[in-house]
XYZ file of N, CA and C in Angstrom:
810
model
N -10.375 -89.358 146.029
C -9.293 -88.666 145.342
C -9.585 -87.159 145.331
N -8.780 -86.261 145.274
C -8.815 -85.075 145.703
C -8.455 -84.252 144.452
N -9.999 -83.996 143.522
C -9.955 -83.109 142.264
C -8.377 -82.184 142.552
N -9.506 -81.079 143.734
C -8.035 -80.213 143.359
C -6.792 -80.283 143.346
N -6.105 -81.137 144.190
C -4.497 -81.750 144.221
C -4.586 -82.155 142.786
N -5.167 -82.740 142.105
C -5.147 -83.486 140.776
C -4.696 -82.130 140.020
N -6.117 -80.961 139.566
C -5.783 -80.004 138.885
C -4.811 -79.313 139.414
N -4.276 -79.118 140.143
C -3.052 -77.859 140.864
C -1.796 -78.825 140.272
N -1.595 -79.865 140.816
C -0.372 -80.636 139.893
C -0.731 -80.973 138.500
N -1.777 -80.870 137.520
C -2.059 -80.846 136.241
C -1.222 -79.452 135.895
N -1.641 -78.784 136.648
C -1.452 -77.232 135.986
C -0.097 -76.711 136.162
N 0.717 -77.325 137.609
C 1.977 -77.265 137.727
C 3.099 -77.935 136.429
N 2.840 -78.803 136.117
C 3.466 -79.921 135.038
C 3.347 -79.901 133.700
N 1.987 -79.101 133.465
C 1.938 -78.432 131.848
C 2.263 -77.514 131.807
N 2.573 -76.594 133.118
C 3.081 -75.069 133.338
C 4.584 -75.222 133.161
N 5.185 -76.121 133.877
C 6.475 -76.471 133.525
C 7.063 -76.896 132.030
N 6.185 -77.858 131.559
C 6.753 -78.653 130.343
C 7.213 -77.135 129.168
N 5.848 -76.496 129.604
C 6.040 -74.944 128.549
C 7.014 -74.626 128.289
N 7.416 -73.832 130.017
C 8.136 -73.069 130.373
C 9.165 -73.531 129.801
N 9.926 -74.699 130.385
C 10.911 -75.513 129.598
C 11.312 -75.360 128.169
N 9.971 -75.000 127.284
C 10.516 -75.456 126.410
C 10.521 -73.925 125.217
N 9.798 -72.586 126.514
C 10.068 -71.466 125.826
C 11.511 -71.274 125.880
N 12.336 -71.338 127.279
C 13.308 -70.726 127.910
C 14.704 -71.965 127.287
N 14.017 -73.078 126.309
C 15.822 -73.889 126.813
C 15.247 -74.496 125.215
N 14.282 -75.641 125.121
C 14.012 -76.563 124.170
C 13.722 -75.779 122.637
N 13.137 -74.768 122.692
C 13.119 -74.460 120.997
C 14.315 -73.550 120.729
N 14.820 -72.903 121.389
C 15.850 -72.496 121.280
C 16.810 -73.500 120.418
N 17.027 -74.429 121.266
C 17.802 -76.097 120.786
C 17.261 -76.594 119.523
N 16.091 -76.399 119.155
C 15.207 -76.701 117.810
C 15.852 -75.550 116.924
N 15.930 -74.134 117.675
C 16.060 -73.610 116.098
C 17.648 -73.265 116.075
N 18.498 -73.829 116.921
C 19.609 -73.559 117.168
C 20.079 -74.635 115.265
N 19.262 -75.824 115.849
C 19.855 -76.959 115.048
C 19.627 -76.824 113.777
N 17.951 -75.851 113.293
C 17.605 -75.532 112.453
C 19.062 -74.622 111.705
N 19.025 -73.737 111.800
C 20.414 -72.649 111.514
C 21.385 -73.934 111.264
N 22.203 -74.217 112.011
C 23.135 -75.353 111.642
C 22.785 -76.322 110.347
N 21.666 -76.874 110.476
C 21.314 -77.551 109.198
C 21.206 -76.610 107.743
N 21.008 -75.102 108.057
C 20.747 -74.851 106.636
C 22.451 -74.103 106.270
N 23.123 -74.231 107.661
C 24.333 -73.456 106.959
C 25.563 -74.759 106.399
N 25.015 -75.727 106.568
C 25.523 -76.549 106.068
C 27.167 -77.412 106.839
N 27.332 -78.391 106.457
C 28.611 -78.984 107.417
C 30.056 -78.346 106.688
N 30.212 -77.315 105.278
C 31.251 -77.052 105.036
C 30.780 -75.520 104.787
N 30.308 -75.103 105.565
C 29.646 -73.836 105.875
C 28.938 -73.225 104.690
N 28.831 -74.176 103.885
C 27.805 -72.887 102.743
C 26.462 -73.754 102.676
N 25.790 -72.580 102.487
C 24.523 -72.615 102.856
C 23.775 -73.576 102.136
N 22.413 -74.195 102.777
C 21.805 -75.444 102.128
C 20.645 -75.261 102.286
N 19.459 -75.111 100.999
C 18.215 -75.214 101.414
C 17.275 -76.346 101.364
N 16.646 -76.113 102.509
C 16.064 -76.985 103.427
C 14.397 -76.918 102.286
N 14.165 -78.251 102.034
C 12.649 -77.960 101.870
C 11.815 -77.861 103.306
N 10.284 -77.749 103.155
C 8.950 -77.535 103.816
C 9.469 -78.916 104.985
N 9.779 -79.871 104.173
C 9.326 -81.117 105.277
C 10.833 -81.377 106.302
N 11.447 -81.159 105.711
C 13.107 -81.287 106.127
C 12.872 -79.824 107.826
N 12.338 -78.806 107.365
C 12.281 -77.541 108.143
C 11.444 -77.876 109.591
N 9.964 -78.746 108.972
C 8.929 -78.717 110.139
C 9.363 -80.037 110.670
N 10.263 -81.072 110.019
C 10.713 -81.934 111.298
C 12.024 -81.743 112.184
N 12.746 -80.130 111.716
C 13.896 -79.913 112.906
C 13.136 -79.093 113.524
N 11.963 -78.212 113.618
C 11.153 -77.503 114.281
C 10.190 -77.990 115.165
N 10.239 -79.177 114.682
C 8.485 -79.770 115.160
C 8.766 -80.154 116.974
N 7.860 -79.362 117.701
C 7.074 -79.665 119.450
C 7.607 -80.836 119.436
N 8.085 -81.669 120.082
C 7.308 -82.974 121.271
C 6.300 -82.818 121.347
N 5.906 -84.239 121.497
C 4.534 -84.870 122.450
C 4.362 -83.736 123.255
N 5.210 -84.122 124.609
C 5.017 -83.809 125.351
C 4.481 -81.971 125.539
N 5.500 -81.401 124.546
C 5.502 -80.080 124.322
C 4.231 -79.236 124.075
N 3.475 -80.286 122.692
C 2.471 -79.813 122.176
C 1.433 -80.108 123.256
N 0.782 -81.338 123.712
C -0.285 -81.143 124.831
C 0.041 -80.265 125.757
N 1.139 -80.126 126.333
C 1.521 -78.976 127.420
C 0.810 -77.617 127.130
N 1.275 -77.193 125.702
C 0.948 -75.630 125.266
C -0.725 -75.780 125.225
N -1.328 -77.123 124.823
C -2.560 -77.184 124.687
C -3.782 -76.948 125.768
N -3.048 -77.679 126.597
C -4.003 -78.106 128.062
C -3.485 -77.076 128.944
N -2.370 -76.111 129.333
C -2.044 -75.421 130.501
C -2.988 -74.583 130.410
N -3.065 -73.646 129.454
C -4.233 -72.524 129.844
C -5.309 -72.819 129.872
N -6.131 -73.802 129.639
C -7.402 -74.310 130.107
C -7.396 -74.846 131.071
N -6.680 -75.323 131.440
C -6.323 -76.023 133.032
C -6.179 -74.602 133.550
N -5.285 -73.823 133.731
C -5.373 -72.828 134.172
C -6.519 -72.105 134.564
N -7.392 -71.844 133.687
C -8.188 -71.105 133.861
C -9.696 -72.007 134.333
N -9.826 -73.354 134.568
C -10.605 -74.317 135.409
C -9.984 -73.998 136.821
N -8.521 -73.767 137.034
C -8.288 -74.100 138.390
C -8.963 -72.742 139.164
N -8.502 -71.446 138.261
C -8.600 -70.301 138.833
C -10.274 -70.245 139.073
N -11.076 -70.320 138.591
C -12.516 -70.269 138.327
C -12.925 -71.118 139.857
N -12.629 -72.368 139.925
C -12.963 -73.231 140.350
C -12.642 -73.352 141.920
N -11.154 -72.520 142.108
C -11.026 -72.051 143.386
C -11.374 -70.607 143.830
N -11.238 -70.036 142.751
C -11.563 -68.592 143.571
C -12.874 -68.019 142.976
N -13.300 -68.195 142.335
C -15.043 -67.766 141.563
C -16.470 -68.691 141.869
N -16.478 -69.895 141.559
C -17.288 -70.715 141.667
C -17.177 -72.050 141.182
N -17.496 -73.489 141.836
C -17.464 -74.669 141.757
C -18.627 -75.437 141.915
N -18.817 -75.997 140.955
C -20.209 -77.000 140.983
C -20.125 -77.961 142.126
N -20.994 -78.194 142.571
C -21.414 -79.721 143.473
C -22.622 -80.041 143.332
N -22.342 -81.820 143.512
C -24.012 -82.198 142.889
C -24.299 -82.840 144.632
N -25.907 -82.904 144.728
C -26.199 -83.541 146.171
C -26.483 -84.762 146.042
N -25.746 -85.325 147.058
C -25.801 -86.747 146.808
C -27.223 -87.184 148.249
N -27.627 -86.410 149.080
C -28.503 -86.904 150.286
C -29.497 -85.627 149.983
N -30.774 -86.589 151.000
C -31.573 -85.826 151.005
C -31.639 -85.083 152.591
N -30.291 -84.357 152.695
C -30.804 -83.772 154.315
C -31.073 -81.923 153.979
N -31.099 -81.691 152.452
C -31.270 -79.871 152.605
C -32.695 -80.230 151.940
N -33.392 -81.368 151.832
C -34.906 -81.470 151.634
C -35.892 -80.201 152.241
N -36.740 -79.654 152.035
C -37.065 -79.423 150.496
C -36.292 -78.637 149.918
N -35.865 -77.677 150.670
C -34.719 -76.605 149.487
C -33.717 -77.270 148.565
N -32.965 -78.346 148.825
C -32.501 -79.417 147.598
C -32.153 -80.448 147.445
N -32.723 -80.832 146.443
C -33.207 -82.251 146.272
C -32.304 -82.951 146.265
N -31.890 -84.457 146.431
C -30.928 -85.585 145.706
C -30.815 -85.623 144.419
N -29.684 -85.245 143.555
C -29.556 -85.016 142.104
C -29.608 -83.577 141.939
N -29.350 -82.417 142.774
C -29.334 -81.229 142.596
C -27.879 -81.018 141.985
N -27.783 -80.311 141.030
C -26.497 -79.630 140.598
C -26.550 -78.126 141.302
N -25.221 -78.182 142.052
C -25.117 -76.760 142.322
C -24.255 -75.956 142.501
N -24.361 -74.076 142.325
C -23.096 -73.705 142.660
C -22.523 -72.782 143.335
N -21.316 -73.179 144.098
C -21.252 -72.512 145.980
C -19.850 -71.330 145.263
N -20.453 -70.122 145.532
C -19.733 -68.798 145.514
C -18.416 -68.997 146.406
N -16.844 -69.195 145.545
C -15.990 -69.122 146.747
C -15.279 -68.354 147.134
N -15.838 -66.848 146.836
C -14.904 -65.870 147.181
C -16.077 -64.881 148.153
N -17.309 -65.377 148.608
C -18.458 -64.312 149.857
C -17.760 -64.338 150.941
N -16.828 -65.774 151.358
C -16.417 -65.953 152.854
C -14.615 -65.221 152.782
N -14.054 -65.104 151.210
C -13.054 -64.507 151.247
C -12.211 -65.643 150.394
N -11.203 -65.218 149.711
C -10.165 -65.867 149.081
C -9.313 -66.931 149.948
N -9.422 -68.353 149.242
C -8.991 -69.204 149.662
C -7.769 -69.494 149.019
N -6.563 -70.378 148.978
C -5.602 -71.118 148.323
C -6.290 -72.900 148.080
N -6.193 -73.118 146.858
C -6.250 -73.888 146.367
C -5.768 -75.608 147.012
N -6.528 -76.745 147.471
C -5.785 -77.765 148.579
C -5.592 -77.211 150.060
N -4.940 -76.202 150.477
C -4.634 -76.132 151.519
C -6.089 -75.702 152.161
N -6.349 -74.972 151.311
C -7.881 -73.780 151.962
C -7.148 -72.925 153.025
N -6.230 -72.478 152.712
C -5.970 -71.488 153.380
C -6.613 -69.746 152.982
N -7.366 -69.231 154.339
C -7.139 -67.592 153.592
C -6.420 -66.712 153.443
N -6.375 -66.081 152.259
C -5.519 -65.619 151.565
C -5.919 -64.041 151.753
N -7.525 -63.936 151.804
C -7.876 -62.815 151.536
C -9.250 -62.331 152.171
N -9.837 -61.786 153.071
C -10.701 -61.570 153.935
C -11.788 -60.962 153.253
N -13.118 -61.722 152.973
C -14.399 -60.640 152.233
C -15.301 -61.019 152.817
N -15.501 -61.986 153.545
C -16.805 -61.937 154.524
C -16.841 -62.588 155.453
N -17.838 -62.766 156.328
C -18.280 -63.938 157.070
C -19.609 -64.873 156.958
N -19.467 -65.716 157.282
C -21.233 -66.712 157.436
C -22.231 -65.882 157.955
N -23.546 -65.988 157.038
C -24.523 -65.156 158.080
C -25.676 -66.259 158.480
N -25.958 -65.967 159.384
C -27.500 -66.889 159.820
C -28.157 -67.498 158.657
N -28.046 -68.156 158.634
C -29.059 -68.726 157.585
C -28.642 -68.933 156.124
N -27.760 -68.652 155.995
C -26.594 -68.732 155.020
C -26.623 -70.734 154.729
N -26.487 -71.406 153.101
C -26.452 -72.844 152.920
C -25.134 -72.572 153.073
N -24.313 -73.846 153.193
C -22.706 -73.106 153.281
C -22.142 -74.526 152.822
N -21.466 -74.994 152.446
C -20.742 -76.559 151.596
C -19.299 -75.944 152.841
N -18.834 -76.876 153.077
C -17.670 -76.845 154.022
C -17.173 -78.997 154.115
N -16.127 -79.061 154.580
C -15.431 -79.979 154.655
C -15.753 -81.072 155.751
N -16.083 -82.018 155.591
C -17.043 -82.853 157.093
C -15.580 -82.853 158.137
N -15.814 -82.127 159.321
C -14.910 -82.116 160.146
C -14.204 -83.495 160.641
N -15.141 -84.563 160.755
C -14.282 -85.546 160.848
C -13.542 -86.665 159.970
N -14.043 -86.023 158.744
C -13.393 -86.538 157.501
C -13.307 -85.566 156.283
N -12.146 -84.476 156.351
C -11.957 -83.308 155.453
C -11.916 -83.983 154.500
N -11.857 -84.962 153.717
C -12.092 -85.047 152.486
C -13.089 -85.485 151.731
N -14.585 -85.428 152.595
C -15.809 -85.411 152.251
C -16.157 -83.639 152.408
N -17.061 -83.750 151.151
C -17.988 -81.622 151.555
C -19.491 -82.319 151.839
N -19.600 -81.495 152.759
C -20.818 -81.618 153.334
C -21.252 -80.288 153.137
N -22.842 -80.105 152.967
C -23.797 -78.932 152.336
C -24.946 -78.722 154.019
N -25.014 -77.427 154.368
C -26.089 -77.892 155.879
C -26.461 -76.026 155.863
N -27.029 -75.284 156.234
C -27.565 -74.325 156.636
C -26.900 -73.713 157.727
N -26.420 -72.618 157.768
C -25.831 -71.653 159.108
C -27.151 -71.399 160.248
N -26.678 -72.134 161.120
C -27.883 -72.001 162.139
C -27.181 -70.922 163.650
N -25.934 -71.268 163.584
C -25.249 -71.209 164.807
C -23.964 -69.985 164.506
N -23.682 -68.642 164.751
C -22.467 -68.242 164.941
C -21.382 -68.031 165.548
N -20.426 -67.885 165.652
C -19.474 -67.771 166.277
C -20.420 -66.726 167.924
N -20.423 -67.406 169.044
C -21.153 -66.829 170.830
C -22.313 -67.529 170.500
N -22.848 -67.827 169.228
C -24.364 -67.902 169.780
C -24.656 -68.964 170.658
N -25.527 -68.803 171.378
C -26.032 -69.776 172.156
C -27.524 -70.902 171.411
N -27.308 -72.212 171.274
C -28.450 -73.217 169.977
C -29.081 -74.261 170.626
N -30.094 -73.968 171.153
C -30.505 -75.335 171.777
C -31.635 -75.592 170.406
N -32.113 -77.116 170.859
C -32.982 -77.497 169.768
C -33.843 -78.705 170.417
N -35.051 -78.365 170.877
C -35.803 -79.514 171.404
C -37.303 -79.356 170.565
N -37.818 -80.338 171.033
C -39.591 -80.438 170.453
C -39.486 -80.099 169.433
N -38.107 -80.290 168.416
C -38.568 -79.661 166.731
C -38.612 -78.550 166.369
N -38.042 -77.627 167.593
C -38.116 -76.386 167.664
C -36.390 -75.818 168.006
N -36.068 -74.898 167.101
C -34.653 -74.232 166.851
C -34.881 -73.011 167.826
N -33.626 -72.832 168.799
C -33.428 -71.879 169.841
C -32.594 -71.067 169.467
N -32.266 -69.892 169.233
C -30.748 -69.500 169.226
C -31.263 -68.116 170.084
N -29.803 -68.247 170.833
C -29.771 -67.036 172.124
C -31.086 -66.978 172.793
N -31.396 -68.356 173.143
C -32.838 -68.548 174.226
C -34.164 -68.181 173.398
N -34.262 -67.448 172.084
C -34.972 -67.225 171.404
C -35.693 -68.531 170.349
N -37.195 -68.786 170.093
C -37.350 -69.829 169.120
C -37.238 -69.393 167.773
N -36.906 -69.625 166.565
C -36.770 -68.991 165.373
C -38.245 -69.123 164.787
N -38.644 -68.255 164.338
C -40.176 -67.806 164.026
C -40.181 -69.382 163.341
N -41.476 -69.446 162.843
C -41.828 -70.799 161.807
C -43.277 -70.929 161.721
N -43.731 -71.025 160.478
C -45.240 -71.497 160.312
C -45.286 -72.429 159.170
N -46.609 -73.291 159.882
C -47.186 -74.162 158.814
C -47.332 -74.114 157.250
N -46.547 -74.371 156.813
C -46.879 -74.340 154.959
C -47.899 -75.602 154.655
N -47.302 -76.625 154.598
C -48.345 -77.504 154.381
C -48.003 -79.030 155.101
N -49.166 -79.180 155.459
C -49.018 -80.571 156.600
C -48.658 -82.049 155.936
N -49.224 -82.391 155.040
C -48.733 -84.140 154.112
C -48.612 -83.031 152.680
N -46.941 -82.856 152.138
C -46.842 -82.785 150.783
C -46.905 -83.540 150.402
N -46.934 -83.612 149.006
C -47.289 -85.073 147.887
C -45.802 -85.259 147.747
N -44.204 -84.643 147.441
C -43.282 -84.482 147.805
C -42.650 -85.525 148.925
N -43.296 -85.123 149.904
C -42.659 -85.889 151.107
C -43.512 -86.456 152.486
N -44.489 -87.696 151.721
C -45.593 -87.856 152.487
C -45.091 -87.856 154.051
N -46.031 -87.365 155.088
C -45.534 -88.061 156.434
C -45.139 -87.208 157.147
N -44.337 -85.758 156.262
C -43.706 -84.955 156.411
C -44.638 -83.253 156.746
N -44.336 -82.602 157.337
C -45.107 -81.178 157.306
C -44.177 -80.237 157.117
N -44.230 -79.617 156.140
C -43.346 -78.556 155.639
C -43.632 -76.853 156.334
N -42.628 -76.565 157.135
C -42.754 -75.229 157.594
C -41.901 -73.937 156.474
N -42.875 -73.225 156.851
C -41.585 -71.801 156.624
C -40.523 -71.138 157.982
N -39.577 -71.224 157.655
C -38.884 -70.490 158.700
C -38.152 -69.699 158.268
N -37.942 -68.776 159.591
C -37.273 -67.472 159.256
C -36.048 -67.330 160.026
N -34.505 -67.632 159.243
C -33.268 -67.531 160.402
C -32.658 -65.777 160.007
N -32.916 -64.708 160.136
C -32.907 -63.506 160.026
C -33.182 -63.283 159.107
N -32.743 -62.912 158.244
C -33.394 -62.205 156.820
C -33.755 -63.312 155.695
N -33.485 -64.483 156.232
C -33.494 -66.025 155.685
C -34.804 -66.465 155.454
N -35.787 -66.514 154.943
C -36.960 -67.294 154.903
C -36.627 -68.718 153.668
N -36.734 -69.628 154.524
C -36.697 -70.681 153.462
C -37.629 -71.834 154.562
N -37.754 -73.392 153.896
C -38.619 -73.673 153.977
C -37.252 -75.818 154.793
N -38.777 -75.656 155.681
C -37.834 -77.150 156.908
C -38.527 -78.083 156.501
N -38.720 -79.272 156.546
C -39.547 -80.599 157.079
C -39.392 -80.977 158.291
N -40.151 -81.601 158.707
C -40.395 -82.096 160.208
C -41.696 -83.390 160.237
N -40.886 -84.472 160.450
C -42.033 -85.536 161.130
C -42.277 -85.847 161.851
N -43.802 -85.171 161.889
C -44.398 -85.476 163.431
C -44.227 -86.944 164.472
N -44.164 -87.851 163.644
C -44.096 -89.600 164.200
C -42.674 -89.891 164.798
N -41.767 -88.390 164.292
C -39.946 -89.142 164.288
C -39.954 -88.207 165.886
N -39.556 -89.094 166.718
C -38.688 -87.810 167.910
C -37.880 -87.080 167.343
N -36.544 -87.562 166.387
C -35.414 -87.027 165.873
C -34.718 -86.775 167.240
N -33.383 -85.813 166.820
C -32.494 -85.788 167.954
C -33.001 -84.387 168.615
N -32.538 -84.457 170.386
C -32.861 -83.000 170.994
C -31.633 -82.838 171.474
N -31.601 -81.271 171.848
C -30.304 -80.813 172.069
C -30.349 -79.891 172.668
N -29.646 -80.134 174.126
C -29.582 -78.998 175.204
C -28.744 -77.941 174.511
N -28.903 -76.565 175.518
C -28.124 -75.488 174.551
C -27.137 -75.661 174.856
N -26.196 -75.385 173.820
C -24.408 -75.060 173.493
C -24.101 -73.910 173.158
N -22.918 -74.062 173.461
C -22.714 -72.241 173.073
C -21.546 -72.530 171.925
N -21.686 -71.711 170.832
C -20.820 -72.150 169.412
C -19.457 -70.734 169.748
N -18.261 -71.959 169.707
C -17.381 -71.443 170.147
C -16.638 -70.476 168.734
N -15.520 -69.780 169.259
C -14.836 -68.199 168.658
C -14.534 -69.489 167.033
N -14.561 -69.195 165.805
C -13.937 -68.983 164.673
C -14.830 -70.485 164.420
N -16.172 -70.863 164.816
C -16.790 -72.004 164.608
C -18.133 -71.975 164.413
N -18.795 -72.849 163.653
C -20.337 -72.456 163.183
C -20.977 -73.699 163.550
N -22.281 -73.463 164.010
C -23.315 -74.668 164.003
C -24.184 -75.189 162.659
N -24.069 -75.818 161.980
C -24.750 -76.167 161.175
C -25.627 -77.238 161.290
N -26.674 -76.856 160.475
C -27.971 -77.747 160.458
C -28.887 -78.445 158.961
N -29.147 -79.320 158.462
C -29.591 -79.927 157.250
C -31.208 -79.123 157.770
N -32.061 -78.988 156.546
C -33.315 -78.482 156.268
C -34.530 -79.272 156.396
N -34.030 -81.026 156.475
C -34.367 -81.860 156.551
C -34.430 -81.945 157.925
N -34.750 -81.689 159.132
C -34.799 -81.937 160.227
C -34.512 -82.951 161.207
N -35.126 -83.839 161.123
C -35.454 -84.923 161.165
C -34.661 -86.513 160.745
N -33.755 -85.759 159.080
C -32.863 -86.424 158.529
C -31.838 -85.849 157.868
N -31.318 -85.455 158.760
C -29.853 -84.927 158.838
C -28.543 -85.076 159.791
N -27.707 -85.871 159.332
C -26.535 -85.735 159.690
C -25.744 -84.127 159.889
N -25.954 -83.796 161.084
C -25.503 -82.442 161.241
C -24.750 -82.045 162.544
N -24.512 -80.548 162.999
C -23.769 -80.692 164.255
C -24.891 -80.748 165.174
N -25.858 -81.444 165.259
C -26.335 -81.942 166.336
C -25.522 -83.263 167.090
N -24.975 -84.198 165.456
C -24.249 -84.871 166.043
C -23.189 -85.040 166.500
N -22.187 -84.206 165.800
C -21.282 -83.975 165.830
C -20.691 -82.508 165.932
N -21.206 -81.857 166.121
C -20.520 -80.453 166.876
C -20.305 -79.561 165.638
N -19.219 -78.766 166.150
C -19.016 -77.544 165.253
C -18.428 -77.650 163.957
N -18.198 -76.699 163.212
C -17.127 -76.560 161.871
C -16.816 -75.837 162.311
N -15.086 -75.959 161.906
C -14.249 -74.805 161.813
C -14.241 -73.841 160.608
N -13.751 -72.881 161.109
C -13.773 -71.249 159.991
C -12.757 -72.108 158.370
N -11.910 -72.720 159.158
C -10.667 -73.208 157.812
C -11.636 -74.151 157.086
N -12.286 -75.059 157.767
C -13.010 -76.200 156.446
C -14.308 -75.296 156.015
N -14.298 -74.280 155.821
C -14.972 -73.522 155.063
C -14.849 -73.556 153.245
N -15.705 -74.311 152.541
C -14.961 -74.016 151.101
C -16.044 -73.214 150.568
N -17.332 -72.594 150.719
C -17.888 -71.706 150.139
C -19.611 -71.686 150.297
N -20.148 -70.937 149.650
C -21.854 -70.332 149.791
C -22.418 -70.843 148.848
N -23.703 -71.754 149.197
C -24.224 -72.453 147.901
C -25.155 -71.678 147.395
N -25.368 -70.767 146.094
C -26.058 -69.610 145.633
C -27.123 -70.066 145.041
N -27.006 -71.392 144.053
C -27.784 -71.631 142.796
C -27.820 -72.910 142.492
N -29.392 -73.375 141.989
C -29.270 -74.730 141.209
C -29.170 -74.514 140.172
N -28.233 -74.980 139.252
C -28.121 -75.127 137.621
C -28.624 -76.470 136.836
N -28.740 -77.682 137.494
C -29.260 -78.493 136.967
C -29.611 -79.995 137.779
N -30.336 -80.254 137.510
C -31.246 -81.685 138.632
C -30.791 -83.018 137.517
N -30.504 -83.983 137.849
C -29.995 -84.992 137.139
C -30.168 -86.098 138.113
N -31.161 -87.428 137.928
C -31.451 -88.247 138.835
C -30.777 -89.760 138.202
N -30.436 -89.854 137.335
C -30.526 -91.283 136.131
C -30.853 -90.777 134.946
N -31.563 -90.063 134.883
C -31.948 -90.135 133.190
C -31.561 -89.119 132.786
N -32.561 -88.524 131.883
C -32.011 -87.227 131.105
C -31.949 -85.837 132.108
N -30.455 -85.342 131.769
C -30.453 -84.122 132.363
C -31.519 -83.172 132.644
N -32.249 -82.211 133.835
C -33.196 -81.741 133.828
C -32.918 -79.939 134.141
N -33.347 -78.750 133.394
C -32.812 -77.752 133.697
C -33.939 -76.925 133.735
N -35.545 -77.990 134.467
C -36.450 -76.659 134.646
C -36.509 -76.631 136.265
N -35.788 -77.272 137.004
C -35.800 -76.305 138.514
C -34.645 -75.317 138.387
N -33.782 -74.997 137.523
C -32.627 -74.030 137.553
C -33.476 -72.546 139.084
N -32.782 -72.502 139.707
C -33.206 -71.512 140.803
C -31.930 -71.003 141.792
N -32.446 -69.725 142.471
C -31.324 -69.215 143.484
C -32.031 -70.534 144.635
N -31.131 -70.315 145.604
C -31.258 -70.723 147.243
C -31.400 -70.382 148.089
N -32.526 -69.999 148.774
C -32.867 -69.418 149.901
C -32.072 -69.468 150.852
């Protein structure tokens, strides 16, 4: 089910019920009010307290409307154009973030979107190397998938022996530590995708997938999980487009596995 279609028609329908009932419905309330106190042989009649607040009194419908639109409102606006939580459900941005990561992807670095459609509206940046980026799984837009900017619009990405190519170049990388307690089996590198230093896994025992070079075509990005080894990424499936772009993952705010909420990894994202 598709939150935002949900909130955009939440916000359309309490926006309406309002409107309705600034421009036509109390009008009609206090129209009737006046009539009741001038009485049916025109002289005037006073109305007690309770007689007054039940020719005055909202609808149902009226009163949640006035209640819920501007908070709805101001969830939708936040949520499409400022910032939106996502929690990780896989472990392919291992070690940078975990399964049960709460997190939250900046959606106005790549530029102003419209709300459902993802259309841009408004031009403020582009993807940079090494950039985490949450975008729409190309072959099923209504999954977000979370993966690392490996690939830009010309570059050329091959990827063999565990080793990342871009433009015939290998991307620097050194040994951090060979068996973490973290992720036995596993050897954790540092790598560097331009001004990017963050940190890969790689198992030595796994071939994983290799990949002759491609060249990442005009308004499309290569993306890659941190997890090497175990990631569903465009190794398998190819590029993202610029449109299933929904935003930059900046920050963990909170780790939550089953039990009690946890808020001492709160951290930026490399």
């Amino acid at each position: 089910m598709d939150f935002s279609l949900l909130l955009v028609v939440a916000v359309a329908v309490t926006g309406l019920v309002w409107l309705l009932d600034v421009v036509w419905w109390r009008r009609r309330r206090r129209a009737r009010l006046v009539a009741a106190e001038a009485g049916e042989a025109g002289e005037a009649v006073t109305l007690d307290d309770t007689a007054r607040r039940k020719l005055t009194r909202e609808p149902w419908p009226v009163d949640y409307a006035r209640s819920f639109f501007p908070v709805l409102l101001v969830v939708l606006l936040l949520r499409s154009f400022i910032v939106e939580p996502f929690q990780i459900p896989s472990g392919s941005m291992r070690p940078t973030l975990e399964v049960g990561d709460f997190i939250l992807v900046n959606k106005f670095t790549y530029g102003l979107r419209l709300p459902v459609a993802n259309t841009k509206v408004l031009d403020l940046g582009e993807p940079e190397r090494g950039d985490v980026m949450v975008f729409r799984f190309p072959e099923d837009p209504s999954v977000d998938f979370i993966k690392r900017v490996v690939g830009l619009p010309g570059d050329r990405i091959r990827y063999e022996g565990k080793q990342l190519y871009v433009n015939g170049k290998p991307v620097p990388k050194e040994v951090a530590d060979r068996n973490p307690e973290t992720a036995p089996g596993e050897v954790r590198f540092k790598e560097w995708l331009g001004e990017h230093e963050h940190a890969i896994y790689n198992n030595p025992r796994d071939p994983g997938p290799q990949m002759r070079e491609v060249v990442v075509p005009p308004g499309h990005y290569f993306m890659m999980g941190d997890n090497r080894d175990h990631s569903n990424d465009s190794r398998y499936w190819g590029f993202v487009p610029e449109e299933n772009i929904v935003g930059k993952a900046f920050a963990v705010w909170m780790h939550w596995d089953g039990g009690l909420p946890s808020f001492s990894s709160v951290r930026l994202i490399p």
